[in-house]
PDB file of C-alpha atoms in Angstrom:
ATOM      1  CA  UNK Y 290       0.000   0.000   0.000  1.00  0.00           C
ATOM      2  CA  UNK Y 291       2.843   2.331   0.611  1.00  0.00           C
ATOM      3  CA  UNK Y 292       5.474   0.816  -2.341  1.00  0.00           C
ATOM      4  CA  UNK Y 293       7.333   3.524  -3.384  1.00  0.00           C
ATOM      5  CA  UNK Y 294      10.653   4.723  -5.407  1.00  0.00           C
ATOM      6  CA  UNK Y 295      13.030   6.066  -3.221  1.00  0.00           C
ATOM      7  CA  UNK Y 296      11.947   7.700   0.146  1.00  0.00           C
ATOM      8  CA  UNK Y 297       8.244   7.543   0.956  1.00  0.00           C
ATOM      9  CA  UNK Y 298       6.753  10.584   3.533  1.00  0.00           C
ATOM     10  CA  UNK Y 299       5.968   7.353   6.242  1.00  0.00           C
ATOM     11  CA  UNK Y 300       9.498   6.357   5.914  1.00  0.00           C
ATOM     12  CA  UNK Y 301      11.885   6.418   9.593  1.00  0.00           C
ATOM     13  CA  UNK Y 302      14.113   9.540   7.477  1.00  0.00           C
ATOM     14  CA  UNK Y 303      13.738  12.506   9.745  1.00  0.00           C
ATOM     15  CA  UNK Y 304      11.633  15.642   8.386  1.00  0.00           C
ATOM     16  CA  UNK Y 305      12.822  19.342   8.391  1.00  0.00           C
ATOM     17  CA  UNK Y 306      11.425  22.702   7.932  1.00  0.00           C
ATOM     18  CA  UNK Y 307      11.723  24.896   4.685  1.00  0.00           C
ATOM     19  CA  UNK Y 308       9.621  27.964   5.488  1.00  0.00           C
ATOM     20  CA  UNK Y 309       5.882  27.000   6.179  1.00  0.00           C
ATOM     21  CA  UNK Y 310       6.068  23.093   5.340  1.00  0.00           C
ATOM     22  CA  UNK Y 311       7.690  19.719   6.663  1.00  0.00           C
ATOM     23  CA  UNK Y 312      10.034  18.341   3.858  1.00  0.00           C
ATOM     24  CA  UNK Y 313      11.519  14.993   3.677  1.00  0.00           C
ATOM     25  CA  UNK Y 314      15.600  14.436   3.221  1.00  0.00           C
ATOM     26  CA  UNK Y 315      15.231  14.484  -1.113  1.00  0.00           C
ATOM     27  CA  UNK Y 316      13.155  18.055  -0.543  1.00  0.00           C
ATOM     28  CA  UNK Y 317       9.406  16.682  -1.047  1.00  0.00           C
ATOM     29  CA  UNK Y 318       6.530  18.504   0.774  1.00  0.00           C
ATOM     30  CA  UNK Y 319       5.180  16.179   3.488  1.00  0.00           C
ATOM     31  CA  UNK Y 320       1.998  16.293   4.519  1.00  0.00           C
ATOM     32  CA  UNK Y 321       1.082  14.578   7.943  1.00  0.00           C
ATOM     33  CA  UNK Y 322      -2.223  13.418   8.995  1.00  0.00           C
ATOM     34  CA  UNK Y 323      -2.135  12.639  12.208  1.00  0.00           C
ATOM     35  CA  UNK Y 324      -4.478  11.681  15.609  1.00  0.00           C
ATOM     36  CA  UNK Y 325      -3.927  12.236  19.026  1.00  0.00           C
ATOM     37  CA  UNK Y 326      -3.156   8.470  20.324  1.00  0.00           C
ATOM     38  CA  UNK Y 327      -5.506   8.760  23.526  1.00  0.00           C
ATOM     39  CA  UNK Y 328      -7.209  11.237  26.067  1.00  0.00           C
ATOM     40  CA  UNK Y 329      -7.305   7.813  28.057  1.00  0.00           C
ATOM     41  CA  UNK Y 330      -3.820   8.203  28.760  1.00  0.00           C
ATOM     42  CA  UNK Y 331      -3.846  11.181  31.106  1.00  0.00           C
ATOM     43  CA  UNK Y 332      -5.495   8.857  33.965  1.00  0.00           C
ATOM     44  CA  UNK Y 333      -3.752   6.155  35.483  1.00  0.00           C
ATOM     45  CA  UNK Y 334      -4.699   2.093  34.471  1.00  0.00           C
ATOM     46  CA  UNK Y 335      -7.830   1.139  36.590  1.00  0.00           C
ATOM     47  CA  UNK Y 336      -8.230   4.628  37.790  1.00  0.00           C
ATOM     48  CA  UNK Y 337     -11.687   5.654  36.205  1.00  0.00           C
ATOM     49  CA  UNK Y 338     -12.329   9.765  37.040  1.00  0.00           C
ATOM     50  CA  UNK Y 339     -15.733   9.244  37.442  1.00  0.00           C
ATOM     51  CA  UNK Y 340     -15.179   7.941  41.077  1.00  0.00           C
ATOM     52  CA  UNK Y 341     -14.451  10.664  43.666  1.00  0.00           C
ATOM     53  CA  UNK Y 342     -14.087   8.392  46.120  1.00  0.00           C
ATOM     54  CA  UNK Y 343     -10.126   7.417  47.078  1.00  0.00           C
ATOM     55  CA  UNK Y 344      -9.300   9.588  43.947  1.00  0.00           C
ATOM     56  CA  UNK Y 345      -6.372  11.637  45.338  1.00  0.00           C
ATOM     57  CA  UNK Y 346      -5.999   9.610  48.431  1.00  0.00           C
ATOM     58  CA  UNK Y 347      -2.835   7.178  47.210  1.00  0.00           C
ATOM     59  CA  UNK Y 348       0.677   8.684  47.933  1.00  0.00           C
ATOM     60  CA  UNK Y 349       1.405   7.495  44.215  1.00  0.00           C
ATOM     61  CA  UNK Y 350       3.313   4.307  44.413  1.00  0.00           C
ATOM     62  CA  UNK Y 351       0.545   1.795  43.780  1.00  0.00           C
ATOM     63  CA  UNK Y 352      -0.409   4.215  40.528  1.00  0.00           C
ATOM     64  CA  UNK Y 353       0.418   2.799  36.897  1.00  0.00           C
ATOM     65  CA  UNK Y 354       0.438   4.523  34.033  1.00  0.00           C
ATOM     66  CA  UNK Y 355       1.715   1.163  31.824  1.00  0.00           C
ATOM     67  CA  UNK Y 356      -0.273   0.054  29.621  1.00  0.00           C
ATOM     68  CA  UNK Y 357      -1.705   3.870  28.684  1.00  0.00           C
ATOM     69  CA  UNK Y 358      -2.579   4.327  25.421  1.00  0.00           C
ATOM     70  CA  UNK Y 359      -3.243   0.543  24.916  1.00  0.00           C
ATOM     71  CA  UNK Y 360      -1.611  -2.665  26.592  1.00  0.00           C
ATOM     72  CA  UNK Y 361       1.605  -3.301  24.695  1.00  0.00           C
ATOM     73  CA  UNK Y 362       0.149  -6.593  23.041  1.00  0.00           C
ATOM     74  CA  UNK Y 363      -2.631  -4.356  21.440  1.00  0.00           C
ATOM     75  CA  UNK Y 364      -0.262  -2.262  19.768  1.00  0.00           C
ATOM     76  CA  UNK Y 365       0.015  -4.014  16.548  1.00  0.00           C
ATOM     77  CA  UNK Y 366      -3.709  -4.334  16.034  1.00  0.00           C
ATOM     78  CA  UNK Y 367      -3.911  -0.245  16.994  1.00  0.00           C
ATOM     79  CA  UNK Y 368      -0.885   0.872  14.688  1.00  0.00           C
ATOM     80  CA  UNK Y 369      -2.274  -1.029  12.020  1.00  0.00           C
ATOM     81  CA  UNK Y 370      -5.588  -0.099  11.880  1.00  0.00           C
ATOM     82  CA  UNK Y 371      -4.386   3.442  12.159  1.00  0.00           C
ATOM     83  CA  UNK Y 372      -1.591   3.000   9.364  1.00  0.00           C
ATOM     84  CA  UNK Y 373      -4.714   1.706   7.155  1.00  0.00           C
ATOM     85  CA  UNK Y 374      -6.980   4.749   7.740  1.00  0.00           C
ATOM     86  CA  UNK Y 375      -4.211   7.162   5.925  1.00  0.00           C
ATOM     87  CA  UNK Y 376      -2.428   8.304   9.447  1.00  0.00           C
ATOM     88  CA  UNK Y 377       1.577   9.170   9.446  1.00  0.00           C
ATOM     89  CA  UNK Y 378       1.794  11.234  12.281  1.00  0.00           C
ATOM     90  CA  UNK Y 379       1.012  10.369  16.002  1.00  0.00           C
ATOM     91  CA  UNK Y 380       0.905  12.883  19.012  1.00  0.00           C
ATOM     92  CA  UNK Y 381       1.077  10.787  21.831  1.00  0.00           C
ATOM     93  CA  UNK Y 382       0.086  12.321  24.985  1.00  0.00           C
ATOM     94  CA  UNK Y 383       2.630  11.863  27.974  1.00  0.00           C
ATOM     95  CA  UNK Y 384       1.798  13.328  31.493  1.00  0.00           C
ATOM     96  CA  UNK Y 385       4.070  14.340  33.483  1.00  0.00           C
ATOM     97  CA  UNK Y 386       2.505  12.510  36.214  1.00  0.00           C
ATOM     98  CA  UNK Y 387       2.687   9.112  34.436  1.00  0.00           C
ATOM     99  CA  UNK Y 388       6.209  10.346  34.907  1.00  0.00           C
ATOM    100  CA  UNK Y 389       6.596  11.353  38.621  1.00  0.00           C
ATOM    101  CA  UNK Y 390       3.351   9.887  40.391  1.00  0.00           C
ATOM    102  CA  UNK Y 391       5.518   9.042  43.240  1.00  0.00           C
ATOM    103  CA  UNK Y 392       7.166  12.375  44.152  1.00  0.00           C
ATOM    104  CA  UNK Y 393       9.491  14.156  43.131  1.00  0.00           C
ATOM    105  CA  UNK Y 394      12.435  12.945  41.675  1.00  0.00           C
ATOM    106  CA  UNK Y 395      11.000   9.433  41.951  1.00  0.00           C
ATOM    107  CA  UNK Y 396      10.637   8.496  38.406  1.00  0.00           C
ATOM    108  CA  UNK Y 397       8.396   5.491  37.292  1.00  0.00           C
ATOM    109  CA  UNK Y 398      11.270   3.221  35.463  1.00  0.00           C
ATOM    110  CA  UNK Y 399       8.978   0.894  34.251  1.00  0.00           C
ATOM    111  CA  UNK Y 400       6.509   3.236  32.216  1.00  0.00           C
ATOM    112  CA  UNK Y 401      10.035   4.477  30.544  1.00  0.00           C
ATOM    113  CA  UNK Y 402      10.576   0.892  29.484  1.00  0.00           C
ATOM    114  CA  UNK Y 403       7.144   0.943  28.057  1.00  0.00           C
ATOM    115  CA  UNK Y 404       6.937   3.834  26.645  1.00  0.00           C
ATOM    116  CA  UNK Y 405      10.385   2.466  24.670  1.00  0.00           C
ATOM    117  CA  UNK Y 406       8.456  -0.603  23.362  1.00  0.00           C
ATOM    118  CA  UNK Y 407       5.412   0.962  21.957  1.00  0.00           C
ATOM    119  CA  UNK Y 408       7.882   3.871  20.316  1.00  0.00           C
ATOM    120  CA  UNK Y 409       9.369   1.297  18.869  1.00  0.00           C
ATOM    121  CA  UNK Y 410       6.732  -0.364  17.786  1.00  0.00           C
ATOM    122  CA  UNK Y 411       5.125   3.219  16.128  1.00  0.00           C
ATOM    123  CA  UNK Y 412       8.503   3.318  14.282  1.00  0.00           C
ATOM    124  CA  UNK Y 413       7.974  -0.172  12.811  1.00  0.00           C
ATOM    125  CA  UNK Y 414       4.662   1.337  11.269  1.00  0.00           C
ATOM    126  CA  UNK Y 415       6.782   4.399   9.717  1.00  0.00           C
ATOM    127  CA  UNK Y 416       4.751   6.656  12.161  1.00  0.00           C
ATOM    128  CA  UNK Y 417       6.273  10.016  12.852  1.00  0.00           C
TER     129      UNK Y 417
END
């Protein structure tokens, strides 16, 4: 579907910017069309904010934000899809307290690691 001569506009090449628009590394205008990735990932997993109760109550270290957008075995099935509806671009939302629910300075490793994974994964789709 996206068979091309030399350098397509999903391709891992980095873009730069010539006045108004995004060009690719031969010079082509790129056009991205692109979705935000989820508004699900600003809350922590099984952390609805419809419940008041208990809501700011934890001191942050039972709180996990892996798994936000989508469970890392989903991926695939969500890049793809997406990749087949036209996207190239994804803005994928990142709180900084899916960063430093603990306090500060006490940084949640293990999102990182996941946040690594799905990156990668986005890459292997050609997203930017």
């Amino acid at each position: 579907m996206f068979e091309s001569q030399g350098v397509h506009a999903t391709s891992t090449n980095p873009l730069h910017i010539h006045g108004p628009w995004f060009k690719d590394n031969t010079g082509r205008t790129v056009t991205l069309r692109g979705v935000n990735l989820s508004g699900a990932s600003k809350m922590p997993v099984g952390c609805p904010s419809h419940q008041v109760e208990g809501f700011l109550d934890s001191d942050g270290t039972e709180i996990s934000f892996v798994g936000r957008p989508f469970p890392l075995e989903d991926a695939d099935e969500h890049l793809a899809r997406l990749k087949h509806w036209g996207f190239n671009f994804l803005r994928f939302v990142v709180t900084w307290e899916s960063i430093e629910h603990a306090g500060p300075g006490k940084y949640d490793y293990e999102f990182f690691d996941y946040l690594i994974k799905v990156f990668y994964k986005c890459k292997k789709y050609g997203f930017k």
